Amino acid sequence: MERKWLVPLLASSLVSITLFLAATFSVGASSYGARSSVFHLFLKGEDPADMYVESKLSQVPASDLPTAPRLAYLISGTRGDGDRMKRVLQAIYHPRNQYLLHLDLEAPPRERVELARYVKMDPTFTLAGNVHVIGKANLVTYRGSTMIACTLHAAAILLRQSKEWDWFINLSASDYPLVSQDDLLNVFSYLPRDLNFLEHTSDIGWKEFQRAKPIIIDPGLYMNKKTDIFWVTQRRSVPSAFKLFTGSAWVALTRNFTEFCIWGWDNLPRTVLMYYTNFLSSPEGYFHTGITTVNHDLHYITWDNPPKQHPLSLTVKDFDNMNASGSPFGRKFDKDDPVLDMIDSRLLGREKDRFTPGGWCLGSSENGNDPCSVMGDADVLRPSAGAKRLESLVLKLLAPENFRKNQCVH
Ligand SMILES: *[C@@H]1O[C@H](CO)[C@@H](O)[C@H](O)[C@H]1NC(C)=O
Ligand SMILES: *[C@@H]1O[C@H](CO)[C@@H](O)[C@H](O)[C@H]1NC(C)=O
Ligand SMILES: *[C@@H]1O[C@H](CO)[C@@H](O)[C@H](O)[C@H]1NC(C)=O
């Protein structure tokens, strides 16, 4: 009797590990040389002193400006996160983008219905049709492979929802933006569309033994109560033909790479096959398009020393550093922490319960009206000081010496 489910269980955990490795650890990347054209787009001058986009910008006629990208956001949360998710959504809303909200199984159905109602009743969301709520919840175990499964499931929905987006960004209810979407879209319009933001290190140290080797069973796959993942005593050997990378759970992935992840997820047996045959023998052959990664997760995060599993909560004391970092997002914030109001008023220009204003907001703000209640052209961006800060960060990350160092090259 027990044996009967043991085999599928082990098989499914093996599959989870495969996906865990495929999704969490970035595997390989094309070499730096092939990507040098990147810099011609971004850093037109050869002289490093000439590297600033802004000076170039002023010389570029408006009609030659690159088109702004579109982003696909997943905002996930658990019991009690409904209000925070609404706030994050309002702060990062832009009609160009796609949004998907996911409350996990821990949240009572009432909360999910309430969130869905809020989205349905908002005239802006209705007009743009770009905000969706996942109706059927999955149980998410923090750290476990169900988290990946959920993320991939959501990414699959977003891929179906819109053919147009360029990057997939997943956030949780305790994340918050530090620049407006107009700023983010403006800076990202200069980026090559095949760049993934994924913090990683190949120096996985103790994690090699504790994470890569054990067979991890994620109870979210077959139970409906949330418990931590548990380990099976039998260990597997670490794949030797490719390097393992470990990194932050917060990513910005290109549409292409997201499709690759989904494609793998939808074709389980083939993925396993690939993992053992193609992957191990020739990872380059598999990733024929190559993955270009920037070693940064676009988040401002502070850790305890030594780091614990969860980062420290950001407060008013962190405001100046957050602002100076140029990061588009911060993590993590406690519910209704006063620093969120500071970010709203000083960095986003956002008023309580309103959208972060942008070039698409055409209404007047007289008599306390919300300018974003009148939707204008979503192509019109109105970048502010945040664009300058983000631009400095991106230029630093893409500076050839940093970019090369951070590449995961085989
Ligand atoms: C996505 O992949 C296809 C082929 O797999 C390639 O032709 C295309 O250029 C890629 N697009 C980007 C933006 O990298
Ligand atoms: C974002 O996606 C990655 C992998 O695709 C996953 O490991 C991570 O848990 C996700 N983060 C959130 C906040 O959903
Ligand atoms: C954010 O930092 C910039 C310098 O990087 C500074 O000029 C600006 O005043 C700061 N903004 C706030 C609201 O503190």
Short mmCIF file of N, CA, C and O and ligand atoms in Angstrom, two decimals, residues 20 23-24 74 76 142-144 147-148 151-152 168-173 175 198 248-251 253 261 331, ligand 2:
data_model
loop_
_atom_site.label_atom_id
_atom_site.label_comp_id
_atom_site.label_asym_id
_atom_site.label_seq_id
_atom_site.Cartn_x
_atom_site.Cartn_y
_atom_site.Cartn_z
N PHE A 20 13.52 22.72 -10.15
CA PHE A 20 14.12 23.60 -9.16
C PHE A 20 15.47 24.07 -9.67
O PHE A 20 15.79 25.24 -9.65
N ALA A 23 15.01 26.19 -12.88
CA ALA A 23 14.44 27.52 -12.71
C ALA A 23 15.22 28.40 -11.75
O ALA A 23 15.42 29.57 -12.00
N THR A 24 15.63 27.81 -10.63
CA THR A 24 16.28 28.66 -9.63
C THR A 24 17.74 28.90 -9.93
O THR A 24 18.22 30.01 -9.84
N LEU A 74 3.82 39.43 -11.68
CA LEU A 74 3.07 38.54 -10.80
C LEU A 74 3.22 39.09 -9.39
O LEU A 74 4.33 39.33 -8.94
N SER A 76 2.34 38.03 -5.64
CA SER A 76 1.76 36.93 -4.86
C SER A 76 1.71 37.26 -3.38
O SER A 76 2.50 38.04 -2.87
N TYR A 142 7.06 28.06 1.20
CA TYR A 142 8.20 28.93 1.02
C TYR A 142 9.43 28.06 0.88
O TYR A 142 9.61 27.11 1.63
N ARG A 143 10.27 28.34 -0.07
CA ARG A 143 11.49 27.57 -0.37
C ARG A 143 11.24 26.33 -1.21
O ARG A 143 12.15 25.83 -1.83
N GLY A 144 10.03 25.81 -1.19
CA GLY A 144 9.81 24.53 -1.85
C GLY A 144 9.61 24.67 -3.35
O GLY A 144 9.54 25.77 -3.89
N MET A 147 6.69 26.69 -4.98
CA MET A 147 6.86 28.11 -5.24
C MET A 147 7.24 28.31 -6.71
O MET A 147 6.72 29.18 -7.39
N ILE A 148 8.14 27.45 -7.18
CA ILE A 148 8.53 27.49 -8.59
C ILE A 148 7.32 27.13 -9.44
O ILE A 148 7.02 27.80 -10.43
N THR A 151 5.02 30.00 -9.62
CA THR A 151 5.57 31.08 -10.42
C THR A 151 5.45 30.72 -11.90
O THR A 151 5.04 31.55 -12.72
N LEU A 152 5.77 29.48 -12.22
CA LEU A 152 5.71 29.07 -13.63
C LEU A 152 4.27 29.01 -14.13
O LEU A 152 3.98 29.36 -15.27
N PHE A 168 9.24 39.39 -17.46
CA PHE A 168 8.40 38.87 -16.39
C PHE A 168 9.06 39.22 -15.05
O PHE A 168 10.24 38.93 -14.84
N ILE A 169 8.31 39.86 -14.18
CA ILE A 169 8.85 40.25 -12.87
C ILE A 169 7.92 39.72 -11.79
O ILE A 169 6.73 40.00 -11.83
N ASN A 170 8.44 38.94 -10.87
CA ASN A 170 7.55 38.48 -9.80
C ASN A 170 7.84 39.20 -8.49
O ASN A 170 8.99 39.37 -8.10
N LEU A 171 6.80 39.63 -7.87
CA LEU A 171 6.91 40.37 -6.61
C LEU A 171 6.02 39.71 -5.58
O LEU A 171 5.09 38.99 -5.92
N SER A 172 6.30 39.98 -4.31
CA SER A 172 5.39 39.51 -3.28
C SER A 172 4.75 40.73 -2.63
O SER A 172 5.14 41.87 -2.89
N ALA A 173 3.77 40.47 -1.78
CA ALA A 173 3.03 41.56 -1.15
C ALA A 173 3.93 42.42 -0.26
O ALA A 173 3.59 43.56 0.04
N ASP A 175 6.97 43.44 -1.13
CA ASP A 175 7.86 44.24 -1.96
C ASP A 175 7.20 45.59 -2.21
O ASP A 175 5.98 45.73 -2.06
N LEU A 198 19.01 38.38 -12.70
CA LEU A 198 18.95 37.18 -11.89
C LEU A 198 20.18 37.21 -11.02
O LEU A 198 21.29 37.12 -11.51
N SER A 248 18.97 34.83 -5.70
CA SER A 248 17.80 35.44 -5.10
C SER A 248 16.54 34.91 -5.76
O SER A 248 16.54 34.49 -6.91
N ALA A 249 15.44 34.91 -5.00
CA ALA A 249 14.18 34.42 -5.55
C ALA A 249 13.49 35.49 -6.39
O ALA A 249 12.46 35.23 -6.99
N TRP A 250 14.07 36.67 -6.45
CA TRP A 250 13.40 37.75 -7.19
C TRP A 250 14.11 37.99 -8.50
O TRP A 250 15.30 38.23 -8.55
N VAL A 251 13.34 37.89 -9.55
CA VAL A 251 13.95 37.88 -10.87
C VAL A 251 13.20 38.77 -11.85
O VAL A 251 12.04 39.09 -11.63
N LEU A 253 12.78 38.17 -15.82
CA LEU A 253 13.16 37.26 -16.90
C LEU A 253 12.57 37.71 -18.21
O LEU A 253 11.45 38.21 -18.27
N CYS A 261 11.17 28.18 -19.72
CA CYS A 261 10.83 27.56 -18.44
C CYS A 261 9.47 26.87 -18.51
O CYS A 261 9.30 25.75 -18.03
N ARG A 331 12.73 45.49 -0.69
CA ARG A 331 12.19 44.31 -0.02
C ARG A 331 12.90 44.17 1.29
O ARG A 331 14.09 44.36 1.32
C1 LIG B 2 9.95 34.31 -8.40
O1 LIG B 2 10.31 33.28 -9.30
C2 LIG B 2 11.38 32.45 -8.87
C3 LIG B 2 11.74 31.45 -9.94
O2 LIG B 2 11.03 31.51 -11.09
C4 LIG B 2 10.97 31.74 -7.62
O3 LIG B 2 12.04 30.98 -7.15
C5 LIG B 2 10.58 32.75 -6.58
O4 LIG B 2 10.13 32.10 -5.45
C6 LIG B 2 9.51 33.70 -7.08
N1 LIG B 2 9.32 34.74 -6.10
C7 LIG B 2 8.12 35.14 -5.69
C8 LIG B 2 8.11 36.25 -4.74
O5 LIG B 2 7.10 34.62 -6.12
#
